[in-house]
Structure formats: structure tokens, C-alpha cells
PDB file of C-alpha atoms (C1' of nucleotides) in Angstrom:
ATOM      1  CA  MET E   1       0.000   0.000   0.000  1.00 93.00           C
ATOM      2  CA  ASN E   2       1.448   3.374  -1.010  1.00 96.00           C
ATOM      3  CA  THR E   3       1.384   6.703   0.815  1.00 97.00           C
ATOM      4  CA  PHE E   4      -1.824   7.858  -0.827  1.00 98.00           C
ATOM      5  CA  GLU E   5      -3.714   4.669  -0.101  1.00 98.00           C
ATOM      6  CA  LYS E   6      -2.528   4.811   3.479  1.00 98.00           C
ATOM      7  CA  LEU E   7      -3.624   8.422   3.761  1.00 98.00           C
ATOM      8  CA  TYR E   8      -7.085   7.488   2.535  1.00 98.00           C
ATOM      9  CA  ASN E   9      -7.337   4.626   5.001  1.00 98.00           C
ATOM     10  CA  ASP E  10      -6.263   6.874   7.864  1.00 97.00           C
ATOM     11  CA  LEU E  11      -8.847   9.505   7.012  1.00 97.00           C
ATOM     12  CA  LYS E  12     -11.528   6.886   6.480  1.00 97.00           C
ATOM     13  CA  ARG E  13     -10.764   5.300   9.821  1.00 97.00           C
ATOM     14  CA  LYS E  14     -10.788   8.674  11.529  1.00 96.00           C
ATOM     15  CA  TYR E  15     -13.955  10.179  10.033  1.00 96.00           C
ATOM     16  CA  GLY E  16     -15.870   7.225   8.631  1.00 96.00           C
ATOM     17  CA  LYS E  17     -18.238   7.724   5.737  1.00 96.00           C
ATOM     18  CA  PRO E  18     -18.339  11.398   4.684  1.00 96.00           C
ATOM     19  CA  GLY E  19     -21.449  12.950   6.228  1.00 92.00           C
ATOM     20  CA  GLY E  20     -23.153  16.319   6.544  1.00 87.00           C
ATOM     21  CA  GLN E  21     -22.693  18.325   3.400  1.00 87.00           C
ATOM     22  CA  TRP E  22     -21.010  15.369   1.771  1.00 97.00           C
ATOM     23  CA  SER E  23     -23.724  12.784   2.308  1.00 96.00           C
ATOM     24  CA  LEU E  24     -25.381  13.832  -0.943  1.00 97.00           C
ATOM     25  CA  TRP E  25     -22.213  14.291  -3.010  1.00 98.00           C
ATOM     26  CA  CYS E  26     -20.879  10.902  -1.916  1.00 98.00           C
ATOM     27  CA  LYS E  27     -24.224   9.135  -2.128  1.00 98.00           C
ATOM     28  CA  ARG E  28     -24.289   6.113  -4.440  1.00 97.00           C
ATOM     29  CA  PRO E  29     -26.308   5.738  -6.468  1.00 97.00           C
ATOM     30  CA  LYS E  30     -27.800   9.203  -6.921  1.00 98.00           C
ATOM     31  CA  THR E  31     -31.161   9.925  -8.522  1.00 98.00           C
ATOM     32  CA  LYS E  32     -31.400  12.146 -11.602  1.00 97.00           C
ATOM     33  CA  SER E  33     -32.586  14.995  -9.448  1.00 97.00           C
ATOM     34  CA  GLU E  34     -29.770  14.569  -6.948  1.00 98.00           C
ATOM     35  CA  LYS E  35     -27.156  14.696  -9.704  1.00 98.00           C
ATOM     36  CA  GLU E  36     -28.607  17.950 -10.999  1.00 98.00           C
ATOM     37  CA  GLU E  37     -28.590  19.345  -7.491  1.00 98.00           C
ATOM     38  CA  VAL E  38     -24.872  18.567  -7.279  1.00 98.00           C
ATOM     39  CA  VAL E  39     -24.254  20.520 -10.491  1.00 98.00           C
ATOM     40  CA  ILE E  40     -26.071  23.524  -9.068  1.00 98.00           C
ATOM     41  CA  GLU E  41     -24.218  23.253  -5.773  1.00 98.00           C
ATOM     42  CA  ALA E  42     -20.887  23.006  -7.554  1.00 98.00           C
ATOM     43  CA  ILE E  43     -21.376  26.582  -8.744  1.00 98.00           C
ATOM     44  CA  LEU E  44     -22.939  27.941  -5.574  1.00 98.00           C
ATOM     45  CA  THR E  45     -20.207  26.587  -3.331  1.00 97.00           C
ATOM     46  CA  GLN E  46     -17.416  28.460  -5.088  1.00 98.00           C
ATOM     47  CA  ARG E  47     -15.607  30.416  -2.383  1.00 96.00           C
ATOM     48  CA  ALA E  48     -18.695  30.207  -0.185  1.00 96.00           C
ATOM     49  CA  ASN E  49     -19.586  28.965   3.257  1.00 94.00           C
ATOM     50  CA  TRP E  50     -21.768  25.852   3.008  1.00 95.00           C
ATOM     51  CA  LYS E  51     -24.386  27.422   5.292  1.00 95.00           C
ATOM     52  CA  ASN E  52     -24.854  30.146   2.723  1.00 97.00           C
ATOM     53  CA  VAL E  53     -25.126  27.579  -0.045  1.00 97.00           C
ATOM     54  CA  GLU E  54     -27.920  25.897   1.900  1.00 97.00           C
ATOM     55  CA  LEU E  55     -29.771  29.189   2.258  1.00 97.00           C
ATOM     56  CA  ALA E  56     -29.534  29.718  -1.495  1.00 98.00           C
ATOM     57  CA  LEU E  57     -30.612  26.135  -2.124  1.00 97.00           C
ATOM     58  CA  ASN E  58     -33.645  26.525   0.134  1.00 97.00           C
ATOM     59  CA  ASN E  59     -34.683  29.599  -1.819  1.00 98.00           C
ATOM     60  CA  LEU E  60     -34.525  27.586  -5.031  1.00 98.00           C
ATOM     61  CA  LYS E  61     -36.491  24.693  -3.539  1.00 97.00           C
ATOM     62  CA  LYS E  62     -39.192  26.979  -2.145  1.00 97.00           C
ATOM     63  CA  ALA E  63     -39.537  28.418  -5.643  1.00 97.00           C
ATOM     64  CA  LYS E  64     -39.842  24.880  -7.051  1.00 97.00           C
ATOM     65  CA  ILE E  65     -36.606  25.171  -8.951  1.00 97.00           C
ATOM     66  CA  ASN E  66     -35.282  21.635  -8.731  1.00 93.00           C
ATOM     67  CA  SER E  67     -33.718  20.892 -12.093  1.00 97.00           C
ATOM     68  CA  LEU E  68     -31.270  22.316 -14.599  1.00 98.00           C
ATOM     69  CA  ARG E  69     -34.183  22.816 -16.943  1.00 98.00           C
ATOM     70  CA  ASP E  70     -35.960  24.898 -14.292  1.00 98.00           C
ATOM     71  CA  VAL E  71     -32.819  27.017 -13.956  1.00 98.00           C
ATOM     72  CA  TYR E  72     -32.564  27.421 -17.704  1.00 97.00           C
ATOM     73  CA  ASN E  73     -36.210  28.525 -17.895  1.00 96.00           C
ATOM     74  CA  LEU E  74     -35.527  31.339 -15.430  1.00 95.00           C
ATOM     75  CA  SER E  75     -34.026  34.716 -16.232  1.00 94.00           C
ATOM     76  CA  GLU E  76     -30.581  35.435 -14.849  1.00 95.00           C
ATOM     77  CA  GLU E  77     -32.073  38.308 -12.873  1.00 96.00           C
ATOM     78  CA  LYS E  78     -34.592  36.081 -11.074  1.00 96.00           C
ATOM     79  CA  LEU E  79     -32.015  33.399 -10.535  1.00 97.00           C
ATOM     80  CA  ALA E  80     -29.707  35.955  -8.929  1.00 98.00           C
ATOM     81  CA  ILE E  81     -32.336  36.858  -6.328  1.00 97.00           C
ATOM     82  CA  PHE E  82     -32.742  33.265  -5.203  1.00 98.00           C
ATOM     83  CA  ILE E  83     -29.064  32.450  -4.923  1.00 98.00           C
ATOM     84  CA  ARG E  84     -28.105  35.728  -3.294  1.00 98.00           C
ATOM     85  CA  PRO E  85     -27.064  34.223   0.075  1.00 98.00           C
ATOM     86  CA  SER E  86     -24.292  32.201  -1.570  1.00 98.00           C
ATOM     87  CA  GLY E  87     -22.388  35.369  -2.422  1.00 97.00           C
ATOM     88  CA  PHE E  88     -21.024  36.654  -5.747  1.00 98.00           C
ATOM     89  CA  TYR E  89     -24.610  36.115  -6.769  1.00 98.00           C
ATOM     90  CA  ARG E  90     -24.681  38.077 -10.016  1.00 97.00           C
ATOM     91  CA  ALA E  91     -21.639  36.271 -11.335  1.00 98.00           C
ATOM     92  CA  LYS E  92     -22.926  32.895 -10.135  1.00 98.00           C
ATOM     93  CA  ALA E  93     -26.357  33.470 -11.666  1.00 98.00           C
ATOM     94  CA  ASN E  94     -24.645  34.108 -14.966  1.00 98.00           C
ATOM     95  CA  TYR E  95     -22.409  31.041 -14.640  1.00 98.00           C
ATOM     96  CA  LEU E  96     -25.225  28.737 -13.542  1.00 98.00           C
ATOM     97  CA  PHE E  97     -27.594  29.902 -16.243  1.00 98.00           C
ATOM     98  CA  HIS E  98     -25.072  29.313 -19.011  1.00 98.00           C
ATOM     99  CA  LEU E  99     -23.988  25.972 -17.557  1.00 98.00           C
ATOM    100  CA  SER E 100     -27.626  24.818 -17.467  1.00 98.00           C
ATOM    101  CA  GLU E 101     -28.138  26.097 -20.984  1.00 98.00           C
ATOM    102  CA  PHE E 102     -25.064  24.199 -22.146  1.00 98.00           C
ATOM    103  CA  ILE E 103     -26.181  20.908 -20.605  1.00 98.00           C
ATOM    104  CA  ILE E 104     -29.835  21.147 -21.654  1.00 98.00           C
ATOM    105  CA  LYS E 105     -29.207  22.329 -25.205  1.00 98.00           C
ATOM    106  CA  ASN E 106     -26.261  20.060 -25.969  1.00 98.00           C
ATOM    107  CA  TYR E 107     -27.252  16.913 -24.117  1.00 98.00           C
ATOM    108  CA  GLY E 108     -30.712  17.301 -22.668  1.00 97.00           C
ATOM    109  CA  SER E 109     -29.771  15.387 -19.551  1.00 98.00           C
ATOM    110  CA  LEU E 110     -26.818  14.351 -17.404  1.00 98.00           C
ATOM    111  CA  GLU E 111     -27.448  10.710 -18.312  1.00 97.00           C
ATOM    112  CA  ILE E 112     -26.776  11.420 -21.985  1.00 98.00           C
ATOM    113  CA  MET E 113     -23.941  13.804 -21.202  1.00 98.00           C
ATOM    114  CA  LYS E 114     -22.243  11.067 -19.185  1.00 98.00           C
ATOM    115  CA  LYS E 115     -21.772   8.922 -22.299  1.00 98.00           C
ATOM    116  CA  VAL E 116     -19.304  11.421 -23.756  1.00 98.00           C
ATOM    117  CA  ASP E 117     -15.547  10.985 -23.282  1.00 98.00           C
ATOM    118  CA  THR E 118     -14.338  12.434 -19.989  1.00 98.00           C
ATOM    119  CA  GLU E 119     -11.532  14.552 -21.444  1.00 97.00           C
ATOM    120  CA  GLU E 120     -13.851  16.026 -24.025  1.00 98.00           C
ATOM    121  CA  LEU E 121     -16.426  16.908 -21.378  1.00 98.00           C
ATOM    122  CA  ARG E 122     -13.737  18.495 -19.236  1.00 98.00           C
ATOM    123  CA  GLU E 123     -12.638  20.708 -22.120  1.00 97.00           C
ATOM    124  CA  GLN E 124     -16.219  21.735 -22.774  1.00 98.00           C
ATOM    125  CA  LEU E 125     -16.863  22.605 -19.138  1.00 98.00           C
ATOM    126  CA  LEU E 126     -13.617  24.554 -18.841  1.00 98.00           C
ATOM    127  CA  ALA E 127     -14.607  26.603 -21.868  1.00 97.00           C
ATOM    128  CA  LEU E 128     -17.626  27.941 -19.980  1.00 98.00           C
ATOM    129  CA  LYS E 129     -17.198  31.172 -18.056  1.00 97.00           C
ATOM    130  CA  GLY E 130     -16.971  30.688 -14.309  1.00 98.00           C
ATOM    131  CA  ILE E 131     -15.984  27.051 -14.503  1.00 98.00           C
ATOM    132  CA  GLY E 132     -12.374  26.368 -13.659  1.00 98.00           C
ATOM    133  CA  PRO E 133     -10.628  23.061 -12.952  1.00 98.00           C
ATOM    134  CA  GLU E 134     -12.079  22.433  -9.504  1.00 98.00           C
ATOM    135  CA  THR E 135     -15.679  23.121 -10.500  1.00 98.00           C
ATOM    136  CA  ALA E 136     -15.361  21.165 -13.748  1.00 98.00           C
ATOM    137  CA  ASP E 137     -13.864  18.181 -11.971  1.00 98.00           C
ATOM    138  CA  SER E 138     -16.428  18.360  -9.164  1.00 98.00           C
ATOM    139  CA  ILE E 139     -19.182  18.095 -11.742  1.00 98.00           C
ATOM    140  CA  LEU E 140     -17.422  15.250 -13.548  1.00 98.00           C
ATOM    141  CA  LEU E 141     -16.723  13.323 -10.349  1.00 98.00           C
ATOM    142  CA  TYR E 142     -19.800  13.937  -8.219  1.00 98.00           C
ATOM    143  CA  ALA E 143     -22.558  14.435 -10.793  1.00 98.00           C
ATOM    144  CA  LEU E 144     -21.311  12.195 -13.609  1.00 98.00           C
ATOM    145  CA  ASN E 145     -19.324   9.599 -11.650  1.00 98.00           C
ATOM    146  CA  LYS E 146     -16.257  10.157 -13.816  1.00 98.00           C
ATOM    147  CA  PRO E 147     -12.981   9.103 -12.159  1.00 98.00           C
ATOM    148  CA  VAL E 148     -11.197  12.476 -12.003  1.00 98.00           C
ATOM    149  CA  PHE E 149      -9.550  13.545  -8.748  1.00 98.00           C
ATOM    150  CA  VAL E 150     -10.634  16.961  -7.491  1.00 98.00           C
ATOM    151  CA  ILE E 151      -7.928  19.294  -6.198  1.00 98.00           C
ATOM    152  CA  ASP E 152      -8.741  22.197  -3.915  1.00 97.00           C
ATOM    153  CA  GLU E 153      -7.119  24.423  -1.314  1.00 96.00           C
ATOM    154  CA  TYR E 154      -7.482  21.760   1.393  1.00 96.00           C
ATOM    155  CA  THR E 155      -5.768  19.206  -0.817  1.00 97.00           C
ATOM    156  CA  ARG E 156      -2.876  21.603  -1.388  1.00 96.00           C
ATOM    157  CA  ARG E 157      -2.511  22.262   2.328  1.00 95.00           C
ATOM    158  CA  LEU E 158      -2.527  18.545   3.075  1.00 96.00           C
ATOM    159  CA  VAL E 159      -0.001  17.740   0.351  1.00 96.00           C
ATOM    160  CA  ASP E 160       2.186  20.550   1.622  1.00 94.00           C
ATOM    161  CA  LYS E 161       1.856  19.495   5.253  1.00 94.00           C
ATOM    162  CA  LYS E 162       2.542  15.835   4.539  1.00 95.00           C
ATOM    163  CA  LYS E 163       5.284  16.853   2.125  1.00 95.00           C
ATOM    164  CA  LEU E 164       3.870  14.658  -0.616  1.00 96.00           C
ATOM    165  CA  ALA E 165       5.019  17.121  -3.284  1.00 95.00           C
ATOM    166  CA  LYS E 166       6.617  20.517  -3.670  1.00 93.00           C
ATOM    167  CA  ASN E 167       4.733  21.489  -6.785  1.00 94.00           C
ATOM    168  CA  LEU E 168       1.156  22.440  -5.866  1.00 95.00           C
ATOM    169  CA  ASN E 169       0.011  23.055  -9.429  1.00 95.00           C
ATOM    170  CA  TYR E 170      -3.522  21.742 -10.101  1.00 97.00           C
ATOM    171  CA  ASP E 171      -2.800  19.390 -12.986  1.00 97.00           C
ATOM    172  CA  PHE E 172       0.353  18.098 -11.357  1.00 97.00           C
ATOM    173  CA  LEU E 173      -1.436  17.234  -8.094  1.00 97.00           C
ATOM    174  CA  GLN E 174      -4.377  15.702  -9.914  1.00 98.00           C
ATOM    175  CA  ASN E 175      -2.042  13.467 -11.861  1.00 97.00           C
ATOM    176  CA  LEU E 176      -0.118  12.615  -8.698  1.00 97.00           C
ATOM    177  CA  PHE E 177      -3.229  11.369  -6.897  1.00 98.00           C
ATOM    178  CA  GLU E 178      -4.615   9.575  -9.936  1.00 98.00           C
ATOM    179  CA  LYS E 179      -1.436   7.676 -10.703  1.00 97.00           C
ATOM    180  CA  ASN E 180      -1.134   6.543  -7.103  1.00 98.00           C
ATOM    181  CA  LEU E 181      -4.725   5.398  -6.682  1.00 98.00           C
ATOM    182  CA  LYS E 182      -6.974   2.825  -8.260  1.00 98.00           C
ATOM    183  CA  LYS E 183      -9.061   4.514 -10.952  1.00 98.00           C
ATOM    184  CA  ASP E 184     -12.320   4.369  -9.007  1.00 98.00           C
ATOM    185  CA  TYR E 185     -14.797   7.246  -8.843  1.00 98.00           C
ATOM    186  CA  ARG E 186     -16.127   5.987  -5.513  1.00 98.00           C
ATOM    187  CA  LEU E 187     -12.661   6.179  -3.984  1.00 98.00           C
ATOM    188  CA  TYR E 188     -12.078   9.624  -5.500  1.00 98.00           C
ATOM    189  CA  GLN E 189     -15.413  10.921  -4.208  1.00 98.00           C
ATOM    190  CA  ASP E 190     -14.863   9.773  -0.640  1.00 98.00           C
ATOM    191  CA  PHE E 191     -11.164  10.668  -0.564  1.00 98.00           C
ATOM    192  CA  HIS E 192     -11.688  14.262  -1.634  1.00 98.00           C
ATOM    193  CA  ALA E 193     -14.597  14.667   0.796  1.00 98.00           C
ATOM    194  CA  LEU E 194     -12.481  13.337   3.639  1.00 98.00           C
ATOM    195  CA  ILE E 195      -9.635  15.704   2.777  1.00 97.00           C
ATOM    196  CA  VAL E 196     -11.999  18.672   3.055  1.00 97.00           C
ATOM    197  CA  ILE E 197     -13.576  17.352   6.264  1.00 96.00           C
ATOM    198  CA  ASP E 198     -10.127  16.860   7.732  1.00 96.00           C
ATOM    199  CA  GLY E 199      -8.976  20.288   6.587  1.00 95.00           C
ATOM    200  CA  LYS E 200     -11.945  21.987   8.199  1.00 92.00           C
ATOM    201  CA  SER E 201     -11.553  20.182  11.489  1.00 90.00           C
ATOM    202  CA  GLY E 202      -8.756  22.553  12.414  1.00 72.00           C
ATOM    203  CA  MET E 203      -5.220  21.118  12.524  1.00 54.00           C
TER     204      MET E 203
ATOM    205  C1'  DC D   1     -15.772  44.567  13.817  1.00 76.66           C
ATOM    206  C1'  DA D   2     -12.530  41.885  11.030  1.00 76.66           C
ATOM    207  C1'  DC D   3     -11.987  37.874   8.792  1.00 76.66           C
ATOM    208  C1'  DC D   4     -13.067  34.371   5.532  1.00 76.66           C
ATOM    209  C1'  DA D   5     -15.414  30.245   3.012  1.00 76.66           C
ATOM    210  C1'  DG D   6     -15.136  23.402  -2.002  1.00 76.66           C
ATOM    211  C1'  DG D   7     -12.978  29.632  -7.080  1.00 76.66           C
ATOM    212  C1'  DA D   8     -12.430  31.868 -11.266  1.00 76.66           C
ATOM    213  C1'  DA D   9     -11.776  35.868 -14.305  1.00 76.66           C
ATOM    214  C1'  DT D  10      -9.358  39.861 -15.251  1.00 76.66           C
ATOM    215  C1'  DG D  11      -5.578  43.097 -15.089  1.00 76.66           C
ATOM    216  C1'  DT D  12      -0.743  44.233 -14.470  1.00 76.66           C
ATOM    217  C1'  DA D  13       4.341  43.563 -14.913  1.00 76.66           C
TER     218       DA D  13
ATOM    219  C1'  DT P   1       4.595  32.997 -15.293  1.00 76.66           C
ATOM    220  C1'  DA P   2       3.234  35.169 -11.063  1.00 76.66           C
ATOM    221  C1'  DC P   3       0.660  37.926  -8.177  1.00 76.66           C
ATOM    222  C1'  DA P   4      -3.088  41.444  -7.054  1.00 76.66           C
ATOM    223  C1'  DT P   5      -7.819  42.631  -7.399  1.00 76.66           C
ATOM    224  C1'  DT P   6     -12.731  41.817  -7.951  1.00 76.66           C
ATOM    225  C1'  DC P   7     -16.979  39.544  -7.120  1.00 76.66           C
ATOM    226  C1'  DA P   8     -20.706  39.594  -2.011  1.00 76.66           C
ATOM    227  C1'  DT P   9     -23.219  37.221   1.539  1.00 76.66           C
ATOM    228  C1'  DG P  10     -23.702  35.534   6.194  1.00 76.66           C
ATOM    229  C1'  DG P  11     -21.303  32.947  10.133  1.00 76.66           C
ATOM    230  C1'  DT P  12     -18.142  33.333  13.929  1.00 76.66           C
TER     231       DT P  12
END
DNA sequence: CACCAGGAATGTA
DNA sequence: TACATTCATGGT
């Protein structure tokens, strides 16, 4: 067992199955609706406190906006009002609207989108405004069950602290984790969640 | 009251 | 390539 597999086992032993905010993202299998919720949350959670994401999500649910198609049928202005608590709301409304438009118009559903090659999907997502590597990979991993390892600030801190690498570049770290782990989306989902949970628990 | 959270785009040198 | 700034709300 290598360093990365050991690290996963340690975190798993310490925190168990990822809960709280992660119970949905790490749920398997997810319903169609749950996958779409993950896509929406992937945008809302950018540089935001999860509590604020929940407030925004509740606003959407109260307004019966539960799908990407619902989002696409809204105006950006109305969307912005609902997601206001998540911060950067004008920018996020714009990002989320265009992401929904992209998925609905090009694929119609996440189930059909999932059939496309992972690298191609990643390129397409990265071409959209407001979607960088972490958000793109979060959507691929948690909404489409594609085996791509998500890198974030907590991952960088952990890699730095454990001295697993000196280069903290996104693509480098992603490749580092992927080449040292079994290519399994379930492992990637839980591992990344545990890294964030561990990072937030102080220390 | 100051600080900051699952980022990403834009501007400057 | 490498930083600095901007976007914004609500929790602590």
C-alpha cells in the first residue's frame, strides 16, 4: 500500500463515511434529481460557506426550482435573487444559467452527457465562463461519476503538510493522486470529501 | 468589527 | 509565469 492509499485509510478510519454536506455528493447511487442538485451546488459553493449555499438552495427549492431545466427557464435576474445568500450572486447566476443552458441544449440530460468521453467533457466545461478546474472536476466526479480527482485548497494544504510534493500546481497534483490510486470514482469521491472534512476540522 | 469560506476571471508587470 | 484585485453574503 502506497502513501496515498494509506492516507485514505487513515482519514476513512478517523472520520468514517463522509457525512453532513457530503452525504449527498458521496451518495451512491444518486437519482437524476440529486445529480442535478450537485451541479447547481458546484457553482454555488465556489468560495462560499456551506451554510450560505444551503440558504440559497432553500430559496430555489421553495420556488420549485429543482432541475437544470428549471434554472434554464428562469431569467438570470430572477435566478440571482434566489441564490443571493451564496455570495457573488450576479456572477454565479450568470455562470449557472449558461452551464444549465449548455447541458440542456447540448445533451438534454446528465445521463446522456455522461456517455461522452471524460476529457472532451472536461474541455467543454472549462470553456464555460466561471468554470475552472475544480468546478469542472467536481461536476465530472460527483454528478457524472467520472474518475477524475478533485484538487482544492485543502488538498494543497494537506499535500504541503505531509510533504507529498513541492509542486502544488492543479494538474500536477491531480495526476499525482490519480497515478497513485486505483481509478475508481467511488474512492475519488470519498477521498476528496475526507480531505476537506479533515482540513476543516482545524489542525 | 474583522476575517473568511469546495474559485475563477481579469488586469498588471 | 506570477501575483493582485474583484466579485458579495452571512457565520463566527
